[in-house]
Short mmCIF file of C-alpha atoms in Angstrom, two decimals:
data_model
loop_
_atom_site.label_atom_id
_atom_site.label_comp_id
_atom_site.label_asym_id
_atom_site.label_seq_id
_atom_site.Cartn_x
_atom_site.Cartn_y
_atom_site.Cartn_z
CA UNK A 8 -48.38 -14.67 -2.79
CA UNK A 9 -50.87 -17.17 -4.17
CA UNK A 10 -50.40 -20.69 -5.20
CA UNK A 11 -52.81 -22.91 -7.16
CA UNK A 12 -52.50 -25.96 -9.26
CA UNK A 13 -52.68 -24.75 -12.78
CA UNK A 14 -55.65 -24.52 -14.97
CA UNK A 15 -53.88 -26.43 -17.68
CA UNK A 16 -52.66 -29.22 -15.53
CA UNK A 17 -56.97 -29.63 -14.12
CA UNK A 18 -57.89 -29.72 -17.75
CA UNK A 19 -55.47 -32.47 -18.81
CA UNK A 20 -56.46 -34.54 -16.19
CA UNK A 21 -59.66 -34.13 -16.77
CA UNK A 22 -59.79 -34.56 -20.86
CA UNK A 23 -57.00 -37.42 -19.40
CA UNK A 24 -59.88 -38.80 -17.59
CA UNK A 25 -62.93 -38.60 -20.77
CA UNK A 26 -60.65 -40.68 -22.59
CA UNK A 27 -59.92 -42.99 -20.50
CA UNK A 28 -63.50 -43.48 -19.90
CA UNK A 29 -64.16 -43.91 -23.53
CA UNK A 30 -61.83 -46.57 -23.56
CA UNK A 31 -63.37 -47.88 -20.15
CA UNK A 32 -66.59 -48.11 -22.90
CA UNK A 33 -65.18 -49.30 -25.88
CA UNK A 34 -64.03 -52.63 -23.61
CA UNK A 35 -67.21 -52.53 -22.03
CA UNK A 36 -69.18 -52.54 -25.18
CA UNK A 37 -66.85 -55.96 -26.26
CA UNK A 38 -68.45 -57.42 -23.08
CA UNK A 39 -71.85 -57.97 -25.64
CA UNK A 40 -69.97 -58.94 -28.58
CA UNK A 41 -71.74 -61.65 -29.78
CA UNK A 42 -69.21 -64.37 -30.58
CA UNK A 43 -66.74 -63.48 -28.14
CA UNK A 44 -64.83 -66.61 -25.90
CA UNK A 45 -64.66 -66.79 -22.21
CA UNK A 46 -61.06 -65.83 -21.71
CA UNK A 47 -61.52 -62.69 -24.32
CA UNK A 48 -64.35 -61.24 -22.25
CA UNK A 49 -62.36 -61.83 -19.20
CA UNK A 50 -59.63 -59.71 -20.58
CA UNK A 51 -61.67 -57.09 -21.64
CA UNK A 52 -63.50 -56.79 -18.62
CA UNK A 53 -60.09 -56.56 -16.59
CA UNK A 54 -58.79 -54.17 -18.62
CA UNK A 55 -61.96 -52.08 -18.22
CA UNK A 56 -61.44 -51.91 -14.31
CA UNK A 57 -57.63 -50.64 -14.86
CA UNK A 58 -59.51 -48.17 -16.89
CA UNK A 59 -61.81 -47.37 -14.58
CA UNK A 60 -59.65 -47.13 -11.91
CA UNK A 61 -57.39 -45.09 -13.73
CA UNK A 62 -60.14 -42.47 -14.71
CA UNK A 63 -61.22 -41.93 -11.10
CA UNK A 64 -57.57 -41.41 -9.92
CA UNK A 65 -57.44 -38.75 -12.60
CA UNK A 66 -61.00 -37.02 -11.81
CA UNK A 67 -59.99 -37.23 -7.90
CA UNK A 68 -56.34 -35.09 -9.05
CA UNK A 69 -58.40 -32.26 -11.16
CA UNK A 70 -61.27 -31.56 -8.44
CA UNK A 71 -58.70 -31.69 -5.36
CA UNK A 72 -58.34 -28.47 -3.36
CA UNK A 73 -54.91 -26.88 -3.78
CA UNK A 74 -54.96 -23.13 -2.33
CA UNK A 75 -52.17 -21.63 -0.16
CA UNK A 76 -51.94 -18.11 0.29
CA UNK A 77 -49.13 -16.47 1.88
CA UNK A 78 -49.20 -12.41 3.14
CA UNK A 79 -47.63 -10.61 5.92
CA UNK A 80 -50.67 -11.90 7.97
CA UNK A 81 -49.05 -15.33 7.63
CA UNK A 82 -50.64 -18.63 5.77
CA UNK A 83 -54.40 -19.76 4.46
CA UNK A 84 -53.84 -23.02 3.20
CA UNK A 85 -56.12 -25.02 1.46
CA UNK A 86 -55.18 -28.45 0.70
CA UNK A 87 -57.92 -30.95 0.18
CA UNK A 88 -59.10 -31.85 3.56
CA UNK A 89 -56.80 -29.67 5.27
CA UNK A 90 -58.09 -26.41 6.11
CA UNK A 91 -55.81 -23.85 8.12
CA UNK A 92 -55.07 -19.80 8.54
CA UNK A 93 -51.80 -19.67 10.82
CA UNK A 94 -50.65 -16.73 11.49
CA UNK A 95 -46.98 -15.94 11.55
CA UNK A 96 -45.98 -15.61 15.63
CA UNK A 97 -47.29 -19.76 15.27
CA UNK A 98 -44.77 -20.74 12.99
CA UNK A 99 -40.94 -21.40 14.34
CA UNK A 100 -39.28 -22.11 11.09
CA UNK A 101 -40.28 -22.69 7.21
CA UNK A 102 -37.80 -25.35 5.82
CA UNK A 103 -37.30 -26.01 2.00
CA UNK A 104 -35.10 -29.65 1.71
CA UNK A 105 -35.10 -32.69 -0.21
CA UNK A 106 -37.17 -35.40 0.60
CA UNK A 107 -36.81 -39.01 -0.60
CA UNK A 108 -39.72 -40.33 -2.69
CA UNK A 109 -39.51 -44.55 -2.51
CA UNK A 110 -39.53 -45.77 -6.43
CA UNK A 111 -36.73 -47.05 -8.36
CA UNK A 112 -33.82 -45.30 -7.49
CA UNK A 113 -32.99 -43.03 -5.32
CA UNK A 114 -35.46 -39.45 -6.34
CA UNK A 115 -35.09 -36.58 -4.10
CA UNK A 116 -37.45 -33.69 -4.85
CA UNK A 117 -37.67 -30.13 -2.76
CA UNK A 118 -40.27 -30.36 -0.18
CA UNK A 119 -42.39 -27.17 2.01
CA UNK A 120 -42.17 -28.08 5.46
CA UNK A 121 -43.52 -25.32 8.03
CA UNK A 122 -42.42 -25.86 12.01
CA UNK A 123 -44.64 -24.47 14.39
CA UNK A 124 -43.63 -22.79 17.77
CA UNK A 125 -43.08 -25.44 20.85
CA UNK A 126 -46.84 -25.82 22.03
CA UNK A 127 -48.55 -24.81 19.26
CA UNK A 128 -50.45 -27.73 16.85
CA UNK A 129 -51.04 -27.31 13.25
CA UNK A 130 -53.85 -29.90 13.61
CA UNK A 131 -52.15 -31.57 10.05
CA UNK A 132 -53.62 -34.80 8.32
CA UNK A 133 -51.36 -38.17 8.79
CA UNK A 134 -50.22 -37.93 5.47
CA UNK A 135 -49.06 -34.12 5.71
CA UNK A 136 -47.13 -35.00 9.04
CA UNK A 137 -43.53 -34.75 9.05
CA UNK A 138 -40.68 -34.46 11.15
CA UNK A 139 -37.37 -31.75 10.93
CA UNK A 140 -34.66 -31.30 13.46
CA UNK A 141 -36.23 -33.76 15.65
CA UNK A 142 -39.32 -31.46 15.82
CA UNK A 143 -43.40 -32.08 14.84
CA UNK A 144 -43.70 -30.12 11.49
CA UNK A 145 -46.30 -30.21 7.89
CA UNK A 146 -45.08 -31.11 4.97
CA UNK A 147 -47.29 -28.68 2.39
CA UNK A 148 -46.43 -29.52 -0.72
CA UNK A 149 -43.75 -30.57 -3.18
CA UNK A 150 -42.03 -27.60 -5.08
CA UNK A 151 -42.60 -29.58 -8.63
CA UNK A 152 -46.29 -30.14 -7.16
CA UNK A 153 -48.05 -26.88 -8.12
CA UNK A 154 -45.60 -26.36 -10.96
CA UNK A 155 -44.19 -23.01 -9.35
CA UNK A 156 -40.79 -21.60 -10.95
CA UNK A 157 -38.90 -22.96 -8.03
CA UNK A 158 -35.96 -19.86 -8.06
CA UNK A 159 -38.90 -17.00 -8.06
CA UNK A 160 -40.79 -18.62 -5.45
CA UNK A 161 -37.75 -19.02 -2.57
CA UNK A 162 -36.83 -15.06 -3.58
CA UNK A 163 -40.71 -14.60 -2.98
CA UNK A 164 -40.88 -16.51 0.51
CA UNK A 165 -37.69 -15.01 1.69
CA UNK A 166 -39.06 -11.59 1.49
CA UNK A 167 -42.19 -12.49 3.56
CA UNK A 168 -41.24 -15.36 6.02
CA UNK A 169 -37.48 -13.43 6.78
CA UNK A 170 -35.12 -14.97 9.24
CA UNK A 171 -38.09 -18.18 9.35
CA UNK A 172 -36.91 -19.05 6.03
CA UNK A 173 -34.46 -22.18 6.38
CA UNK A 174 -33.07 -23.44 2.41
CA UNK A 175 -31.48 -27.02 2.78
CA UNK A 176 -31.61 -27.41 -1.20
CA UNK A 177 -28.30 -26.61 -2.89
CA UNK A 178 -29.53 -25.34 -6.10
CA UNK A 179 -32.03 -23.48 -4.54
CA UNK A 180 -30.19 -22.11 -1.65
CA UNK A 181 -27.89 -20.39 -4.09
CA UNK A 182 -30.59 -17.88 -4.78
CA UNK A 183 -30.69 -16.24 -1.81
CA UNK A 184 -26.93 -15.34 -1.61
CA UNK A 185 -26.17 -12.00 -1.75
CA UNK A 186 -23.21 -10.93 -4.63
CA UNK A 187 -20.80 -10.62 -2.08
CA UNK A 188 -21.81 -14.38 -0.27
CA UNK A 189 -21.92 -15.41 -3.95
CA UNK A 190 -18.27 -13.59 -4.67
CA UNK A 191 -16.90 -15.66 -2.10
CA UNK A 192 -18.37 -18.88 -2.66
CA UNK A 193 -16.96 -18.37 -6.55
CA UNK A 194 -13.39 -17.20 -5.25
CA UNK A 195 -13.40 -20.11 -2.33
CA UNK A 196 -10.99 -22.81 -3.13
CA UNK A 197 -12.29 -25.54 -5.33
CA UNK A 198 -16.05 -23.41 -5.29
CA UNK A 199 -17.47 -22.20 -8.44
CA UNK A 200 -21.21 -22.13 -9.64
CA UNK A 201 -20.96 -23.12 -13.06
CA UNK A 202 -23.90 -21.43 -15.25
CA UNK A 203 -25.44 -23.30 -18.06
CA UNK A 204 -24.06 -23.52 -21.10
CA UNK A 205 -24.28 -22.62 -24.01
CA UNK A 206 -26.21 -19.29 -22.03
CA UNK A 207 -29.49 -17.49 -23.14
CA UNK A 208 -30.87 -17.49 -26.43
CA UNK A 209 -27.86 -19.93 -27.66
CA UNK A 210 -28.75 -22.79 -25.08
CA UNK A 211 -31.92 -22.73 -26.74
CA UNK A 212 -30.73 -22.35 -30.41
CA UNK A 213 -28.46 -25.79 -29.82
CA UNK A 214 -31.54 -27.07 -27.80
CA UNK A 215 -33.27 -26.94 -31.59
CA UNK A 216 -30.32 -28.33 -33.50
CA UNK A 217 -30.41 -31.35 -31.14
CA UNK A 218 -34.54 -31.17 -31.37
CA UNK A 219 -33.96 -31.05 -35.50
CA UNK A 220 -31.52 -34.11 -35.17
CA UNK A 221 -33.75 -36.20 -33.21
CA UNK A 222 -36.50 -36.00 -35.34
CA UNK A 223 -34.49 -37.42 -38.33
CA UNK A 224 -34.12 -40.56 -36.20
CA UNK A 225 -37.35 -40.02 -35.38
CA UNK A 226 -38.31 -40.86 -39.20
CA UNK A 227 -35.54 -43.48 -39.43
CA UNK A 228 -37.21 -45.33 -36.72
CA UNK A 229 -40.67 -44.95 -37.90
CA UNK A 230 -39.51 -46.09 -42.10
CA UNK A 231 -36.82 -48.85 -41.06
CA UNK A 232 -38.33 -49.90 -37.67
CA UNK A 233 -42.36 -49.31 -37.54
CA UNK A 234 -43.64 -49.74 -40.85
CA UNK A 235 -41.61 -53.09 -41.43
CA UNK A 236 -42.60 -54.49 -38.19
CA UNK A 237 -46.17 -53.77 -38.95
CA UNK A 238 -45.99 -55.14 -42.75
CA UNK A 239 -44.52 -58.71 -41.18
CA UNK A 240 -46.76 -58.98 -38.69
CA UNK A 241 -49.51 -58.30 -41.30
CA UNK A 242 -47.87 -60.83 -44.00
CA UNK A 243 -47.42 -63.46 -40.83
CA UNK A 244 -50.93 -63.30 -39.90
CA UNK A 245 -52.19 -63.95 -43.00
CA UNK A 246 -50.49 -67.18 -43.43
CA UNK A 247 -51.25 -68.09 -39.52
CA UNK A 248 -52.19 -65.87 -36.75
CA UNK A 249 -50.25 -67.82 -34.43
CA UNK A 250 -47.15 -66.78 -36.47
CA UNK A 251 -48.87 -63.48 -36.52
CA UNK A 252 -48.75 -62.90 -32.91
CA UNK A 253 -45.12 -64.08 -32.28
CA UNK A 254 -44.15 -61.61 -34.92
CA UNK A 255 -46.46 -58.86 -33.41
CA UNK A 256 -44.35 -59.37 -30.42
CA UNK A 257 -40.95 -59.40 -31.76
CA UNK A 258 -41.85 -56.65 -33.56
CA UNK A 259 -42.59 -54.69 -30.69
CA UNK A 260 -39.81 -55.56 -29.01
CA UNK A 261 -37.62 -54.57 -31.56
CA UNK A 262 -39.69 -51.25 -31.64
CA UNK A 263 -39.32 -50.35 -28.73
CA UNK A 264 -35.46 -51.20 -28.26
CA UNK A 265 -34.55 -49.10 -31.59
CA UNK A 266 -36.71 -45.82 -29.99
CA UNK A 267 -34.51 -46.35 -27.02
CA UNK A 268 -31.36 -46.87 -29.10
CA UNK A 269 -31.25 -44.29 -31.56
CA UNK A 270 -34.16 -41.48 -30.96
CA UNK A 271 -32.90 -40.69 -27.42
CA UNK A 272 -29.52 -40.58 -28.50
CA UNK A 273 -29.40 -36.70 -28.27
CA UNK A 274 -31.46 -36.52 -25.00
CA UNK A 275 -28.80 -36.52 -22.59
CA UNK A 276 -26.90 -33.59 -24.61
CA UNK A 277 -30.34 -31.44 -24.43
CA UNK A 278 -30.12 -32.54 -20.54
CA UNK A 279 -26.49 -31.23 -20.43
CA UNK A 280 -27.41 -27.81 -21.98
CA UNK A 281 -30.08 -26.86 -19.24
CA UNK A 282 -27.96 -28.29 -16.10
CA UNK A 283 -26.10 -25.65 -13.82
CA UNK A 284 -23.55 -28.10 -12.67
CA UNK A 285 -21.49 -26.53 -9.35
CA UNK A 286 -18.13 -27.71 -8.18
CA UNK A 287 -18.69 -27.89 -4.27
CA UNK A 288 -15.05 -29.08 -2.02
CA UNK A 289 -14.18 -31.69 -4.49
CA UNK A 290 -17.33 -33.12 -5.77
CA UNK A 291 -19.28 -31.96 -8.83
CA UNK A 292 -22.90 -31.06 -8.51
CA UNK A 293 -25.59 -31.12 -10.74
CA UNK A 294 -29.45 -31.13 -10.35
CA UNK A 295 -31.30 -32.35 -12.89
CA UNK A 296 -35.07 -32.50 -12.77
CA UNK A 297 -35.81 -34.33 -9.51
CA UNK A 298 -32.58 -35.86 -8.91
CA UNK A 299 -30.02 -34.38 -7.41
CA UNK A 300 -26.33 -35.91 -8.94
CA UNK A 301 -22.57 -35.52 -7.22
CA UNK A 302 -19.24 -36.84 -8.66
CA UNK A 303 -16.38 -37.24 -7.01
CA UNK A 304 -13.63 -35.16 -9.41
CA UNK A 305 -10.77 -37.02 -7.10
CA UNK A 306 -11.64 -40.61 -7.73
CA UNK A 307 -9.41 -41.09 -10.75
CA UNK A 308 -11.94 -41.78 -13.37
CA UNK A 309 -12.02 -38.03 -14.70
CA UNK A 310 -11.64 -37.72 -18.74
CA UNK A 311 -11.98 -35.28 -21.62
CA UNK A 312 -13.66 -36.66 -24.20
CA UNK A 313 -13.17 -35.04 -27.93
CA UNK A 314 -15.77 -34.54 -30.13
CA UNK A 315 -17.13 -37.33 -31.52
CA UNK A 316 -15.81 -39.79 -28.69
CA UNK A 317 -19.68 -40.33 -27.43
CA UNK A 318 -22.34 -39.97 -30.00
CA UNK A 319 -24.61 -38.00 -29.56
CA UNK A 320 -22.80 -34.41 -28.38
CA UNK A 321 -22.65 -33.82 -31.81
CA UNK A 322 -19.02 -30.89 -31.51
CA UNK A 323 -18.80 -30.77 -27.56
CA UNK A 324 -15.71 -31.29 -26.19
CA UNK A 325 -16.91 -33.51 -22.39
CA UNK A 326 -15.59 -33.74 -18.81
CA UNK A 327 -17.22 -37.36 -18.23
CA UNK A 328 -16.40 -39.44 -14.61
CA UNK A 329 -16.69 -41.45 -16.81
CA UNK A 330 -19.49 -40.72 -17.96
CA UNK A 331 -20.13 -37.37 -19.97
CA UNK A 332 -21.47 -35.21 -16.82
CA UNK A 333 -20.29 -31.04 -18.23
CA UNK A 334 -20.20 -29.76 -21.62
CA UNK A 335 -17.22 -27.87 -22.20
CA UNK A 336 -18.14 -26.75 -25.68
CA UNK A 337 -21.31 -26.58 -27.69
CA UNK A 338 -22.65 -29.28 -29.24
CA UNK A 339 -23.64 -27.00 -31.96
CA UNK A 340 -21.01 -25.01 -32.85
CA UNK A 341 -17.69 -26.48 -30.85
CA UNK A 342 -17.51 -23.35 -29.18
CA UNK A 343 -15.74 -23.74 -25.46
CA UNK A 344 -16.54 -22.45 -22.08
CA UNK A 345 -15.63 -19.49 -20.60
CA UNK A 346 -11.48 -19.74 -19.58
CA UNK A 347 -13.13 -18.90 -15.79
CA UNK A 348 -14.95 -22.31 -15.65
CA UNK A 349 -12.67 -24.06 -17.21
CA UNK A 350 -9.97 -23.37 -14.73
CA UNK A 351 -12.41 -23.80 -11.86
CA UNK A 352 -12.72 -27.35 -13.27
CA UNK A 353 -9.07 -27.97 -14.15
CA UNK A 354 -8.05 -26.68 -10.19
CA UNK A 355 -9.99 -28.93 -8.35
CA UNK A 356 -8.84 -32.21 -10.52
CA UNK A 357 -5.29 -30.54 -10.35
CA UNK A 358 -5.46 -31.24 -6.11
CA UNK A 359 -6.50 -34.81 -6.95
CA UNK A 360 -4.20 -37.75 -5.88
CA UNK A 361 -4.70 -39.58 -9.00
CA UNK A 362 -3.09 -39.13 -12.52
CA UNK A 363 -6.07 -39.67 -14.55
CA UNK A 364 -7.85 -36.52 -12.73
CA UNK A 365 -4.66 -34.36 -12.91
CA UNK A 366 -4.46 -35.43 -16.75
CA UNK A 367 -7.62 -34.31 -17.01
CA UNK A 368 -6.89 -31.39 -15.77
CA UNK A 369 -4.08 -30.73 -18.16
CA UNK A 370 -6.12 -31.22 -21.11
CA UNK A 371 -8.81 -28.86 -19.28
CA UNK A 372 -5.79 -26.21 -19.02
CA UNK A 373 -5.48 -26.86 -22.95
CA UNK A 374 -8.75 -25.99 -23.89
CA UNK A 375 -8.57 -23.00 -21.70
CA UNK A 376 -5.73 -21.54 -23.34
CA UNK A 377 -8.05 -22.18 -26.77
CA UNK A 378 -11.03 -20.29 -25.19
CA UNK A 379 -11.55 -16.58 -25.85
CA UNK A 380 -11.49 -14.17 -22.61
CA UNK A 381 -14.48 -13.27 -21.57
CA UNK A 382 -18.14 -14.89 -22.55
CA UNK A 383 -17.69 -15.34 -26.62
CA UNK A 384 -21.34 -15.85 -27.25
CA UNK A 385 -23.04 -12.77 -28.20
CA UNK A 386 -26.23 -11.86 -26.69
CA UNK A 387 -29.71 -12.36 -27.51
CA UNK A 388 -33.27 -12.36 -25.95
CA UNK A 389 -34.04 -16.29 -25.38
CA UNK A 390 -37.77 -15.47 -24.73
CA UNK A 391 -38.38 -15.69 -28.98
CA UNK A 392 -35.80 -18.75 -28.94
CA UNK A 393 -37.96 -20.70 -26.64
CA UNK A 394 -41.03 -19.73 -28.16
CA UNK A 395 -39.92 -21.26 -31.79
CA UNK A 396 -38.58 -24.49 -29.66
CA UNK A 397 -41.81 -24.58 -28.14
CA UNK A 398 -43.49 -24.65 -31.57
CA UNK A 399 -40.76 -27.78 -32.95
CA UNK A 400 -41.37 -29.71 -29.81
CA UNK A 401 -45.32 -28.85 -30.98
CA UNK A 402 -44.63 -30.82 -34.07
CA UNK A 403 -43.98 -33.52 -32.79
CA UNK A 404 -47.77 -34.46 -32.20
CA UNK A 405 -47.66 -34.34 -35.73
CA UNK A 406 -45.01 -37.31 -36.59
CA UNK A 407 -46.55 -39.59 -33.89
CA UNK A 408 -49.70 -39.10 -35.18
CA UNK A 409 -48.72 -40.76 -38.23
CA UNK A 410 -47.62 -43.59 -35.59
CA UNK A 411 -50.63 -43.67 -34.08
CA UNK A 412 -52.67 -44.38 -36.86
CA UNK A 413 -50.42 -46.64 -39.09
CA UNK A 414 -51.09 -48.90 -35.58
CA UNK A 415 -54.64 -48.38 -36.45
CA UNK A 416 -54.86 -48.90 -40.41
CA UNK A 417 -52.80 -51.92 -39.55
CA UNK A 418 -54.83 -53.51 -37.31
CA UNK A 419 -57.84 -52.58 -39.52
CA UNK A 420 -55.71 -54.47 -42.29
CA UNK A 421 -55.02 -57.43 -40.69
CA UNK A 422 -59.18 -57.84 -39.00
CA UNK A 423 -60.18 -60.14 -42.19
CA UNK A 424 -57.55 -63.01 -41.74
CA UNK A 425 -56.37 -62.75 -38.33
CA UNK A 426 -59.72 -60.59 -36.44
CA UNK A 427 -58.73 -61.52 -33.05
CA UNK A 428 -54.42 -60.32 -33.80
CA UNK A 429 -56.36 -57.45 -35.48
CA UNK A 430 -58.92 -56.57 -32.91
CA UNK A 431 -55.64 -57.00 -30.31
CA UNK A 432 -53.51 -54.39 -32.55
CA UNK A 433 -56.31 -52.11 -32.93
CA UNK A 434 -57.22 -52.17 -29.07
CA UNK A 435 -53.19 -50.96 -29.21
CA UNK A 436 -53.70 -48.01 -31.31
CA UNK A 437 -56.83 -47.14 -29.54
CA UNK A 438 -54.89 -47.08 -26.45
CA UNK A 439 -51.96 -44.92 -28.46
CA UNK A 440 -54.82 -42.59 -29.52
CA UNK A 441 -55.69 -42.02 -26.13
CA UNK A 442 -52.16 -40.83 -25.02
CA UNK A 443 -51.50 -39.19 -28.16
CA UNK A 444 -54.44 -36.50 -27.70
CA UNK A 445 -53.33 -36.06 -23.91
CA UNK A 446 -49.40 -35.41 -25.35
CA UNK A 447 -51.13 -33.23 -28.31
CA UNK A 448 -53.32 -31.70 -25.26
CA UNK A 449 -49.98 -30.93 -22.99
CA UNK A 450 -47.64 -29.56 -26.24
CA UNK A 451 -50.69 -27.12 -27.58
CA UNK A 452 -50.50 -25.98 -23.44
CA UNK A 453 -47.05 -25.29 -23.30
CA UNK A 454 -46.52 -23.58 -26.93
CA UNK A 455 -49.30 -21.15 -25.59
CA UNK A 456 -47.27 -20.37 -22.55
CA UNK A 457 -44.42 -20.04 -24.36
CA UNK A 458 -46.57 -17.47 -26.57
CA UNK A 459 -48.24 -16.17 -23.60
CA UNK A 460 -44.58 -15.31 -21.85
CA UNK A 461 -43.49 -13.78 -24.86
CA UNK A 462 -46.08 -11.28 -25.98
CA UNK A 463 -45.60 -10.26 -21.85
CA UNK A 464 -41.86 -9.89 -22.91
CA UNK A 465 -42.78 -7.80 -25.96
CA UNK A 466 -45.12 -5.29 -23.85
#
């Protein structure tokens, strides 16, 4: 088993990098503007380092050394200045938990460690050392670092490292159960692994209505939000480009508080659709990206929320504490859960000390009795579903495109009677340019995967 950083994550970083160091040159070249004040060179020039700076930390990402390879022999890794073979008899114990990355918020992300035998050294860097159970260990790598599929790679490990093999990670620890661990984990009171839902080829069919739904806001924002904030600030400048600015601003603002108001509206639904929430003792568990999320379904804030109660679930039927946290139906079509999850939900809440939960629970019981026995979607092959999603999340570099450069023909229209609110608009769209070719750059890489892992699928 081989792992390397990705081709297509090296190129974005790098074609991240050229453009950033265009932009590093376009301030540059304002440096010899003739004309240009003090504090405006300053500016530029500041700006210019950022840039800088930013283009080496993306050059020093693309050319780092990221090779581990893992046989029966034991492990050759390769990781920048870190340079080891160990064989297996050196290693006590290979440990896949969650590690707490300092930020905003609390982010917990699966981590490699490897724990060598008492009295042997693995020689690591400082910034690979790490400690589990007390004992001296190296942290490898991340499990979101080399962009592995996560479930694949522990099934992978636990055929070669055996009885070593240690997984700490709920989510992940799940896929090493065998049917009959997994039987009695699902049959345990109040424990059920919950799959997602709606399953297959019709998680990713609602994943497109909600796609298709966003990008109508999408152009609502852009004709009712963009274009008249850039017309006002254009109509302000011309009269004064003082008044320009502090409309420029507002305008932004504004901008930027309607895209977060009404574009995302359907993002937590998509979320919903992917999670594989489990019900673990009396807390519900969910992982979602990096984070790993528990409720407690006995502290009497559990309710069912219709359709239409929270916007944005467009015909789901929620369990929300209180927030919306399981779908119980799809958003697309109303359809409901399986009965079998459904009453694994409504037994735990039924336990609970509080009447809201054990309401809750009722009204779960109701919709059971409304579900059909058995799983009522019919099947389907979600490898062609995700490669059409793939292509309408694609089109998206279209419609901010036209973002992108209504920034720029506005700043362009605004250079003759307010050239330094112009040239400071433009500079914006420039900037947007930049991180509009590395999104176009990322969605072109993932629709060919998605094409890539289908014409495998047809073969």
């Amino acid at each position: 088993m081989e792992l390397r950083r990705p081709v297509g994550s090296r190129v974005f970083a790098v074609a991240l990098a050229a453009l950033m160091a265009g932009f590093a040159g376009y301030l540059l070249s304002l440096q010899v503007t003739a004309g240009a004040s003090v504090s405006g060179r300053l500016c530029t020039g500041v700006a210019a380092l950022v840039a800088l700076l930013i283009v080496a930390a993306f050059l020093g990402y693309a050319f780092q050394r990221f090779q581990v390879d893992i046989d029966h022999h034991g492990w050759a890794v390769r990781i920048d200045r870190y340079r080891r073979d160990i064989p297996w008899p050196e290693i006590s114990a290979v440990v896949i938990e969650n590690r707490e990355i300092q930020g905003r918020g609390r982010r917990l992300v699966p981590a490699l460690y490897l724990v060598p035998e008492p009295g042997v050294s693995l020689d690591a860097p400082g910034d690979l050392r790490a400690t589990v159970d007390g004992r001296p260990a190296v942290r490898l790598f991340d499990l979101s670092d080399p962009k592995i599929e996560e479930q694949q790679f522990v099934r992978d490990l636990a055929g070669l490292a055996g009885d070593r093999l240690q997984v700490r990670v709920y989510r992940l620890g799940l896929v090493l159960l065998s049917d009959d661990a997994r039987a009695r984990l699902n049959g345990a009171a109040g424990g059920k692994a919950l799959p997602a839902f709606p399953p297959g080829a019709q998680g990713v069919r609602t994943q497109r209505w909600l796609n298709r739904r966003r990008f109508l806001l999408f152009a609502g924002w852009y004709l009712f939000a963009v274009v008249p904030a850039l017309l006002l600030t254009g109509f302000a400048a011309a009269l004064h480009e003082l008044l320009g600015g502090a409309v420029a601003v507002l305008g932004l603002l504004a901008v930027v508080a309607a895209y977060a108001r009404f574009v995302t509206l359907f993002g937590h639904a998509g979320v919903l659709v992917e999670s594989e929430p489990a019900v673990v003792g009396t807390e519900l568990v969910q992982s979602i990206g990096d984070r790993t999320h528990r409720d407690d379904m006995h502290a009497g804030n559990a309710v069912v929320l219709p359709p239409g109660a929270r916007r944005g679930y467009g015909k789901a039927w929620l369990l929300g504490f209180p927030h919306a946290v399981v779908l119980l139906g799809d958003p697309r079509t109303g359809r409901l859960r399986g009965r079998d999850d459904l009453y694994a939900l409504s037994a735990v809440l039924h336990e609970s000390p509080h009447e809201a939960d054990r309401l809750a629970a009722r009204e779960v019981d109701g919709l059971a009795l409304q579900s059909p026995a058995g799983d009522p979607f019919e099947p389907g092959d979600p490898a062609n579903a995700r490669l059409w999603l793939s292509l309408t999340k694609a089109g998206r570099v279209a419609a901010w495109a036209v973002v992108v450069a209504s920034v720029l023909l506005a700043g362009g229209w605004m250079l003759e009677s307010a050239p330094h609110l112009g040239g400071a608009v433009i500079l914006l769209g420039v900037f947007l340019a930049a991180v509009w070719a590395v999104y176009a750059l990322y969605r072109m890489l993932a629709l060919l995967g998605a094409a890539w892992h289908a014409v495998r699928k047809w073969r």
